[in-house]
Structure formats: structure tokens, C-alpha cells
PDB file of C-alpha atoms in Angstrom:
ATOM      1  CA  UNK A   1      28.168  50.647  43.765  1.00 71.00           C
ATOM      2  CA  UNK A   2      27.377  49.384  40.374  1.00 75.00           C
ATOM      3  CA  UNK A   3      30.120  46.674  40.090  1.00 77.00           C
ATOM      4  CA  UNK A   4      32.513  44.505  42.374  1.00 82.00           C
ATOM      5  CA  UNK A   5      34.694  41.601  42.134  1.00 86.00           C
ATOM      6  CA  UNK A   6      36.262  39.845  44.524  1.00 86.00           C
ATOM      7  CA  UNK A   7      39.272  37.190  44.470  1.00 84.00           C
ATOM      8  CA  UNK A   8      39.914  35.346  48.135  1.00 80.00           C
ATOM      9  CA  UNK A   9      42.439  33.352  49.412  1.00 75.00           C
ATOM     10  CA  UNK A  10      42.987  31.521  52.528  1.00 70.00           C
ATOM     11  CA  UNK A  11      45.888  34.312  53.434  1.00 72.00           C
ATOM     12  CA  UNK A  12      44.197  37.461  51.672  1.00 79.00           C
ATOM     13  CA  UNK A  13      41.220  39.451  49.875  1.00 85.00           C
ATOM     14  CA  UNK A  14      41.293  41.283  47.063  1.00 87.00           C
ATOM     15  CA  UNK A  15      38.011  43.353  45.720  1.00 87.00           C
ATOM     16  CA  UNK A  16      37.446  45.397  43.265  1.00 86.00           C
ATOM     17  CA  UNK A  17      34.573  47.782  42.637  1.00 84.00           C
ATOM     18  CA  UNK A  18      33.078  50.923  40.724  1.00 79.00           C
ATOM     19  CA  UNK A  19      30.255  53.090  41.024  1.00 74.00           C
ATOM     20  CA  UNK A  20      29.003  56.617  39.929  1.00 69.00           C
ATOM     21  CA  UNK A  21      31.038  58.693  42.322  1.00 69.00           C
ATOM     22  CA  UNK A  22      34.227  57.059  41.419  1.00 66.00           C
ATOM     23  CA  UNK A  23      35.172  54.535  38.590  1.00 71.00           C
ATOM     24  CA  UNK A  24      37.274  52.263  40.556  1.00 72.00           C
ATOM     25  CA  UNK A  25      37.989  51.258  43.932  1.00 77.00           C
ATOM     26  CA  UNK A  26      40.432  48.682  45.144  1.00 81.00           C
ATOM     27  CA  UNK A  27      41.130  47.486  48.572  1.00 82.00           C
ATOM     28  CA  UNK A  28      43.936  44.339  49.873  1.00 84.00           C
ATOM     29  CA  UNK A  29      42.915  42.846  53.468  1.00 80.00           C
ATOM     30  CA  UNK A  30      45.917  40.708  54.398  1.00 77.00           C
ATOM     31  CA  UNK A  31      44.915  37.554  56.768  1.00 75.00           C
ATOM     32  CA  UNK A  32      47.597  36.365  58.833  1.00 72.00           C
ATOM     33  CA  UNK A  33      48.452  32.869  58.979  1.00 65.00           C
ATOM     34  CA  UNK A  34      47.704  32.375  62.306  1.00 66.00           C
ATOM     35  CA  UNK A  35      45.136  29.660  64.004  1.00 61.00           C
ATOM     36  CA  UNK A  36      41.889  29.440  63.386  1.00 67.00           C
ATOM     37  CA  UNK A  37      38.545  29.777  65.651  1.00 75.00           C
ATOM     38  CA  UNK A  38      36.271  27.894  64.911  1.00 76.00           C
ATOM     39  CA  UNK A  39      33.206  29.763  66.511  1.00 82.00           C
ATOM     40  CA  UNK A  40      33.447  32.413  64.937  1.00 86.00           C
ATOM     41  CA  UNK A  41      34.157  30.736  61.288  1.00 84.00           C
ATOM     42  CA  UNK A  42      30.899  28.932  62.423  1.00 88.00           C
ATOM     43  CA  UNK A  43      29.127  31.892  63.566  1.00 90.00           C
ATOM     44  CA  UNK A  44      29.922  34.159  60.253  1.00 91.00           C
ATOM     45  CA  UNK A  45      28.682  30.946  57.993  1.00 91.00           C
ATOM     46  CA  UNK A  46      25.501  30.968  59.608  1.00 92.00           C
ATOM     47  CA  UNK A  47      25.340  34.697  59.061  1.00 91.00           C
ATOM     48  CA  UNK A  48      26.337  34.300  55.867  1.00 91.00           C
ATOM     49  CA  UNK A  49      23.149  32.144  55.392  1.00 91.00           C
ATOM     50  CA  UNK A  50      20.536  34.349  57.215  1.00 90.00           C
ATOM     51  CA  UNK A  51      22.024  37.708  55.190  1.00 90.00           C
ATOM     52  CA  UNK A  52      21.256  35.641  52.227  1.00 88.00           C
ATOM     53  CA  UNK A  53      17.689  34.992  52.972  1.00 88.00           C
ATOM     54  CA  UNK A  54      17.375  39.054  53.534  1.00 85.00           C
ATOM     55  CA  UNK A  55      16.550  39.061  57.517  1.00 86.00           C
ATOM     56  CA  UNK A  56      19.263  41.933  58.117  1.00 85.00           C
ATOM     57  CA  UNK A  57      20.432  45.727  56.539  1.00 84.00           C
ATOM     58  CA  UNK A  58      23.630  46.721  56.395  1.00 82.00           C
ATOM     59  CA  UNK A  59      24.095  48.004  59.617  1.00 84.00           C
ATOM     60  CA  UNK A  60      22.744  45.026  61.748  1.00 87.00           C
ATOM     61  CA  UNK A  61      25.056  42.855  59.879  1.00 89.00           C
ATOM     62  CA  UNK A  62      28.057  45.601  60.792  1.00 89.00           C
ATOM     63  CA  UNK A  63      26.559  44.632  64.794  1.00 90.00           C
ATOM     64  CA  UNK A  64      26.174  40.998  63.976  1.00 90.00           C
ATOM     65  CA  UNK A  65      30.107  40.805  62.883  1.00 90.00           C
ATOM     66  CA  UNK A  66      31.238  43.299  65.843  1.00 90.00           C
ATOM     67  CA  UNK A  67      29.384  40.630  68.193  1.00 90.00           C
ATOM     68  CA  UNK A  68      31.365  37.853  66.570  1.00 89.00           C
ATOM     69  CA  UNK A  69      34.894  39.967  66.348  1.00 87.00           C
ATOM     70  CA  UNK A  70      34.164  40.037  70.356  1.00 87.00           C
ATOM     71  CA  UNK A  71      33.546  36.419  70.682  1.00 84.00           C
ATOM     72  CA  UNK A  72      35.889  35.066  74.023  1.00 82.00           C
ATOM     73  CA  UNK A  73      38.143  32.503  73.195  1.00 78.00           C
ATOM     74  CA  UNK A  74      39.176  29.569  75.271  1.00 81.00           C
ATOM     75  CA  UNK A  75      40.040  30.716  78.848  1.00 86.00           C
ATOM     76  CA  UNK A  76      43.667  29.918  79.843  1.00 89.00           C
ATOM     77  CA  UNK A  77      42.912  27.264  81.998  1.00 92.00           C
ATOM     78  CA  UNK A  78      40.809  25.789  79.534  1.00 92.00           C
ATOM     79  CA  UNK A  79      44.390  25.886  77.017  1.00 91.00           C
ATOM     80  CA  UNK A  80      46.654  24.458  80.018  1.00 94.00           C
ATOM     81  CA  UNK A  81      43.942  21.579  80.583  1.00 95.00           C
ATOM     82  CA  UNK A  82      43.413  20.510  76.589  1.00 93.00           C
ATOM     83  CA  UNK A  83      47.305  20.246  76.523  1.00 94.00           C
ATOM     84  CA  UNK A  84      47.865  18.133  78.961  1.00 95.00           C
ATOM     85  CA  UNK A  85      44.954  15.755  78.528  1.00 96.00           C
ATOM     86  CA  UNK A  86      45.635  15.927  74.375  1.00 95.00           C
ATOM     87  CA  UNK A  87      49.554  14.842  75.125  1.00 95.00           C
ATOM     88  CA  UNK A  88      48.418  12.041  77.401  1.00 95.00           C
ATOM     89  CA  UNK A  89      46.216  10.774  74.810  1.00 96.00           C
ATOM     90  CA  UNK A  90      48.785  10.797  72.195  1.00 95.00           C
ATOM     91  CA  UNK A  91      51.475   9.125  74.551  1.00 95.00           C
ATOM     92  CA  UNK A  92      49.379   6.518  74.810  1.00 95.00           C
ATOM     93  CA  UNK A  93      48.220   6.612  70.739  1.00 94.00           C
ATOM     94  CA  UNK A  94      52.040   6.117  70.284  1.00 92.00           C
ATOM     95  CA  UNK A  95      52.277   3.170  72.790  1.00 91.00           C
ATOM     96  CA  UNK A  96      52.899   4.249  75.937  1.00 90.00           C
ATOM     97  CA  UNK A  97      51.891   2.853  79.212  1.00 93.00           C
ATOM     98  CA  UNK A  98      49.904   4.405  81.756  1.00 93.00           C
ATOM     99  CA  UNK A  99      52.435   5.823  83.881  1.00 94.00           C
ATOM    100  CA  UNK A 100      54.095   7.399  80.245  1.00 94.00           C
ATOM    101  CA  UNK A 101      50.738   9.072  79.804  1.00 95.00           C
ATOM    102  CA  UNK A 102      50.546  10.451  83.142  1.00 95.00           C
ATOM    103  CA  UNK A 103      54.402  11.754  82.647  1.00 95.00           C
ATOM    104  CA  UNK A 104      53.381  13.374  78.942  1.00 95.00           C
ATOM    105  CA  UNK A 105      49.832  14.681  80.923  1.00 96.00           C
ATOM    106  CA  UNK A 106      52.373  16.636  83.351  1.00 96.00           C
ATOM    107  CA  UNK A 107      54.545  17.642  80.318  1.00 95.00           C
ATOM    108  CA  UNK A 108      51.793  18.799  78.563  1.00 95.00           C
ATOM    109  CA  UNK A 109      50.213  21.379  81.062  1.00 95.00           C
ATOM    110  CA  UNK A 110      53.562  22.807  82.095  1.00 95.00           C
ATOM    111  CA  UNK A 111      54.424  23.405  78.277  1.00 95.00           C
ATOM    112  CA  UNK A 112      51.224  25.395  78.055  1.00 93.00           C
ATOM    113  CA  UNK A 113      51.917  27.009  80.722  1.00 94.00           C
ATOM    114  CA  UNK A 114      55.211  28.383  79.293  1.00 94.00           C
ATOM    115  CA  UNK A 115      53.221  29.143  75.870  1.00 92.00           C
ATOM    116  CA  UNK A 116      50.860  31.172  77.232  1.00 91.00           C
ATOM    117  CA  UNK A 117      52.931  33.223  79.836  1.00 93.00           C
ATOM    118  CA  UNK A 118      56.475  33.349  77.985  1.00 92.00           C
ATOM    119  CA  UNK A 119      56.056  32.241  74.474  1.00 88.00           C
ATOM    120  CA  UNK A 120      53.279  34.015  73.088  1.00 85.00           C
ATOM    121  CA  UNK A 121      53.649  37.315  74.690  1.00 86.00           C
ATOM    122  CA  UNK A 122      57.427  37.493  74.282  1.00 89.00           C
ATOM    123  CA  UNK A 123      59.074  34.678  71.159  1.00 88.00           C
ATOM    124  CA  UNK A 124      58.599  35.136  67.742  1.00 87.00           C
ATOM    125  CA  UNK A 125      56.956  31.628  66.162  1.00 84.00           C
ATOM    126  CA  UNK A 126      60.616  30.019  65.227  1.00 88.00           C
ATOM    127  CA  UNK A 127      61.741  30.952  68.722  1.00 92.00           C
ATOM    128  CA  UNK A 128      58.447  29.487  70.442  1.00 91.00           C
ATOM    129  CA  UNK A 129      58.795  26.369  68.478  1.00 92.00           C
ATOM    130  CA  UNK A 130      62.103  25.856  69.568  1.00 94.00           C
ATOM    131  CA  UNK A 131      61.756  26.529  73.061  1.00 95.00           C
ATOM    132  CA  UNK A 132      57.958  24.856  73.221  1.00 94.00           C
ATOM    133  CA  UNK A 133      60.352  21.894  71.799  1.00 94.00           C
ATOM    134  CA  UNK A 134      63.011  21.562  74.620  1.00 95.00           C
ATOM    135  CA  UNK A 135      60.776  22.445  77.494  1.00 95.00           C
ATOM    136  CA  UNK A 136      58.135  19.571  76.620  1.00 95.00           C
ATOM    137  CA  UNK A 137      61.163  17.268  75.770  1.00 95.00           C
ATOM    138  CA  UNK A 138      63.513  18.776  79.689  1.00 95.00           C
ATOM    139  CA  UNK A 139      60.240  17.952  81.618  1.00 95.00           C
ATOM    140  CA  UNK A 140      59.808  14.777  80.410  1.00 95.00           C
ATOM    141  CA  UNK A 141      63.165  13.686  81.202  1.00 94.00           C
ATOM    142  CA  UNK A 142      63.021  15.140  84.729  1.00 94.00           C
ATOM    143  CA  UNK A 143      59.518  13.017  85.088  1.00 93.00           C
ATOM    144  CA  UNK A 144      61.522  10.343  83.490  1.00 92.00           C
ATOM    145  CA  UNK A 145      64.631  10.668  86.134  1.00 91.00           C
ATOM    146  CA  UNK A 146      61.793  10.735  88.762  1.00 92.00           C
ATOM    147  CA  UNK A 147      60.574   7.547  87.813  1.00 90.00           C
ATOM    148  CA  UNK A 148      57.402   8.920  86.366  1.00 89.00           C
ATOM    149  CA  UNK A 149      57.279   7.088  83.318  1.00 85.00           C
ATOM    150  CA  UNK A 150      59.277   4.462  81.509  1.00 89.00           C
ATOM    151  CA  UNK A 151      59.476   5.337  77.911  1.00 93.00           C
ATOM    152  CA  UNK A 152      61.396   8.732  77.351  1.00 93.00           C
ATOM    153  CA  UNK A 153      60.618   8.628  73.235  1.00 93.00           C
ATOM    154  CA  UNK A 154      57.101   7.886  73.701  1.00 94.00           C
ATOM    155  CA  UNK A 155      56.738  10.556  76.772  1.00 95.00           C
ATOM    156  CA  UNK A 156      58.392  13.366  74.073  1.00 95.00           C
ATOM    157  CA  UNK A 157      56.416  12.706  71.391  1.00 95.00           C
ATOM    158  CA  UNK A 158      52.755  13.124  73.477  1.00 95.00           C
ATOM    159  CA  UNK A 159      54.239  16.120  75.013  1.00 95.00           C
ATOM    160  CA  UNK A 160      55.134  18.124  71.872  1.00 95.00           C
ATOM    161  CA  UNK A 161      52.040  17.219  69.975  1.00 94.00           C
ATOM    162  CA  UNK A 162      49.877  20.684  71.022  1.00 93.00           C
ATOM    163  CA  UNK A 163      52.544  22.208  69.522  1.00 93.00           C
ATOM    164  CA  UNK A 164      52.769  20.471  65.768  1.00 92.00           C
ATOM    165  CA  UNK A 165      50.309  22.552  63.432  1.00 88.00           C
ATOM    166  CA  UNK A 166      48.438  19.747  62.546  1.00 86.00           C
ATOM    167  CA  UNK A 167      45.249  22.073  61.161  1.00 84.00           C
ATOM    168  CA  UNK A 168      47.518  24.393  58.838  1.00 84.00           C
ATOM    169  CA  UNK A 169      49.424  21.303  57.052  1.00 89.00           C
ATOM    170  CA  UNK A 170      46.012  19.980  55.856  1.00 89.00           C
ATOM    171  CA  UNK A 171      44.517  23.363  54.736  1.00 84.00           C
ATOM    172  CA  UNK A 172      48.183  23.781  53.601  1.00 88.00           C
ATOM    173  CA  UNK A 173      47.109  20.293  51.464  1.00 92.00           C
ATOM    174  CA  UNK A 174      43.486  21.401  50.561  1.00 88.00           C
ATOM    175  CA  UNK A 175      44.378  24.808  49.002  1.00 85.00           C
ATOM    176  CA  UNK A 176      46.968  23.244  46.809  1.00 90.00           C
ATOM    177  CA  UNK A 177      44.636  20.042  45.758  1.00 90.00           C
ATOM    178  CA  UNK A 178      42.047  23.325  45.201  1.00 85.00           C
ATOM    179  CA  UNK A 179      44.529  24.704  43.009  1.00 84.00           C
ATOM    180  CA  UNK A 180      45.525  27.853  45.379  1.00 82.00           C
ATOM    181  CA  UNK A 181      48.883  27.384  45.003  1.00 86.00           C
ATOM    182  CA  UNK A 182      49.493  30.951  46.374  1.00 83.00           C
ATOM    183  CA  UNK A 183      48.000  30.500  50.258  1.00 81.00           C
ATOM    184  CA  UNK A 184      48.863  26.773  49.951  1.00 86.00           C
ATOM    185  CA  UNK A 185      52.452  27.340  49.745  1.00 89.00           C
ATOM    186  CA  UNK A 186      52.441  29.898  52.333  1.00 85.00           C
ATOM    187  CA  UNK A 187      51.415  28.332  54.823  1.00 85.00           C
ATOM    188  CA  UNK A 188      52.851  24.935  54.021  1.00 90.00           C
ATOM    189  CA  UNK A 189      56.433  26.482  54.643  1.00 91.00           C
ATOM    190  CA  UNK A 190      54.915  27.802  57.347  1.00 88.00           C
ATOM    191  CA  UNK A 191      54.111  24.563  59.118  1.00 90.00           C
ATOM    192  CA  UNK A 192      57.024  22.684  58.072  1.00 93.00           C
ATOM    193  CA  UNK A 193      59.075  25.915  59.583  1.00 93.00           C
ATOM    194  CA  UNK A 194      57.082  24.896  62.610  1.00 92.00           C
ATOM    195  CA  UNK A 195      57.869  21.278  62.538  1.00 94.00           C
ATOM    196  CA  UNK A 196      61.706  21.836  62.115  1.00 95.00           C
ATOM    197  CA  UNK A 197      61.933  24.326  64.843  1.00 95.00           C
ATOM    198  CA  UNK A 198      60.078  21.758  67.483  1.00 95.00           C
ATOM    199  CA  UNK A 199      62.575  18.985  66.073  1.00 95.00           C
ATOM    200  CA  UNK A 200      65.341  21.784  67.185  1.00 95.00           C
ATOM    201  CA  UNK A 201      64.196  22.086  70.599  1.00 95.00           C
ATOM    202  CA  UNK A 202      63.959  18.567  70.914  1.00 95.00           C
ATOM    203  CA  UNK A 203      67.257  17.739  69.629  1.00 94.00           C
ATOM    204  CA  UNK A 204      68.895  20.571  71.533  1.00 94.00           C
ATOM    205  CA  UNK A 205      67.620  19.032  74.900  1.00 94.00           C
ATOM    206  CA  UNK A 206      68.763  15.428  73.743  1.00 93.00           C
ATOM    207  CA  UNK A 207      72.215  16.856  72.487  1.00 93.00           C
ATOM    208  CA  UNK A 208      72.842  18.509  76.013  1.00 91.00           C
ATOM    209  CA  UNK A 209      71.743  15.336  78.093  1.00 87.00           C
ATOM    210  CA  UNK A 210      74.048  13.006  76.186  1.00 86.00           C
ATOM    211  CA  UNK A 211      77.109  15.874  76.982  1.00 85.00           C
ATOM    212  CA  UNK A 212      76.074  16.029  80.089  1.00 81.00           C
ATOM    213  CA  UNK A 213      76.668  12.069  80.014  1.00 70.00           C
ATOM    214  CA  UNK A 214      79.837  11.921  79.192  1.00 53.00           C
TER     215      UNK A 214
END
């Protein structure tokens, strides 16, 4: 390969390159927008580094990225935990009492629970969203009718937060401040689609409680 160029956004590649057996080749690898991990964004910089300083061929850095590609993620139970401790915290963040926090803890591991046995493997992201929304928002009102808990708004609003994309909306911010208008906008509509959908499931639970009411 005599030349290459490459131009990279957050949501795609594109590279160019030519060489003596044929004058051009081109090749698009689409990323989804989908969460990140962290590891193994960590673990290919650091590769990155080392292939830089010459300490592997080509093939050993073809292993090296198969090793990464087969990293584990975060067990299930792992998933169900940092839910329910992350919507306690934020119930109390947002005010809440102790009891609230131990109402949005509850809320929070049984909404993971749904996400990782119903909503990922079977709901398209608007649909999850949605029902991620009302089942955080129902078991918090059950808690709530319990007497679990004494502030319903605060309760909701801990509970739904492992839901709201909080990491895409600020890379949705730092590609446009970066000037990649492209990937910015993509997956800014992409979170906001994310927050309305939550707000749906939220106000669908609300709507049916107060006609329930009456």
C-alpha cells in the first residue's frame, strides 16, 4: 500500500487507499450509536501507544484487538446492582429522604431487571424507553402506596435516571463544539428521542393513575 487516507467520525470510518496491485481501494465501517465500553476504548488507546513505539507486527496486533473484541462486560448482576444503588443516589441528589431513596433503590433494580430480560432482547430503543419509563415510574407508586417512601416525584426521577443517556448528549455536545456536525447530530436526536420516550412512559403511568382516580 503506497497511500491511505482516512476520515473518522464518532458514528463511521471512511479510508481510502492505493497501491501497485490496484489504484484505489475504499472501504465504509458503520459504528452504531450504541453505548460505549470503556475498557476496551481504554485498552485499544494503550495499544494504540505501544504499536506506535514498534513492540508488535501486524499479526500480534490482529491477536491484541481479538483479545480486546472478547473483553466480558459487566455481569448482569453487576447491571441490576449499579441501577439500583445509582437511582438511590440520585433520589436523594434530587432531595429525597431516606426512605425515598430506599423506594427509588427498589425501583431501580427491578427496572434493570426488566431491561435486561425483556427490553433488550425483545423492544426496539423507542419501545424500551417507553416501557423502562412506566415500569420505573408503576413501581414507585406501588412502593409509594406501600408506604415505602414519601415523595412520589422525587422517587420517579432517581428511578428513571439509568435510563437517560447522559454519556451520548455530551459526546452529542463535544462533536458539534469539534465541528462534527455529522455524528453530533446523529446522535443528539438520538438522545433526545431517548429522553422523550422515558417522559412517555412516565406520563402514560401518571395519566392512567389519575383515571384510575376518578
Amino acid at each position: 500500500m503506497e497511500s491511505s487516507n482516512a476520515f473518522v467520525l464518532s458514528n463511521g470510518i471512511f479510508v481510502t487507499s492505493g497501491g501497485v496491485s490496484e489504484e484505489v481501494f475504499a472501504k465504509v465501517q458503520n459504528i452504531p450509536v450504541s453505548g460505549s465500553h470503556l475498557d476496551r476504548v481504554e485498552a485499544v488507546n494503550q495499544l494504540s501507544r505501544e504499536i506506535a513505539e514498534g513492540r508488535y507486527a501486524v499479526g500480534e496486533v490482529r491477536e491484541k484487538l481479538e483479545q480486546i473484541r472478547r473483553m466480558p462486560g459487566k455481569t448482569r448482576k453487576m447491571r441490576i446492582l449499579g441501577s439500583g444503588l445509582g437511582s438511590g443516589a440520585f433520589c436523594y441528589v434530587y432531595g429525597g429522604t431516606l426512605q425515598d431513596c430506599m423506594a427509588a433503590f427498589l425501583a431501580g433494580l427491578l427496572l434493570y431487571v426488566f431491561v435486561i430480560w425483556v427490553s433488550e432482547p425483545h423492544l426496539k430503543k423507542m419501545m424500551s424507553g417507553i416501557a423502562g419509563g412506566a415500569v420505573a415510574t408503576a413501581a414507585c407508586m406501588v412502593l409509594h402506596r406501600l408506604g415505602i417512601g414519601q415523595n412520589l416525584d422525587r422517587m420517579v426521577i432517581g428511578s428513571i435516571i439509568p435510563l437517560v443517556p447522559g454519556v451520548a448528549f455530551t459526546n452529542a455536545i463535544r462533536d458539534i463544539a469539534d465541528e462534527d456536525y455529522i455524528a453530533g447530530t446523529v446522535r443528539m436526536i438520538d438522545a433526545l428521542l431517548v429522553f422523550f420516550c422515558i417522559a412517555m412512559g412516565v406520563g402514560l403511568v401518571y395519566t392512567v393513575k389519575q383515571r384510575m382516580m376518578f
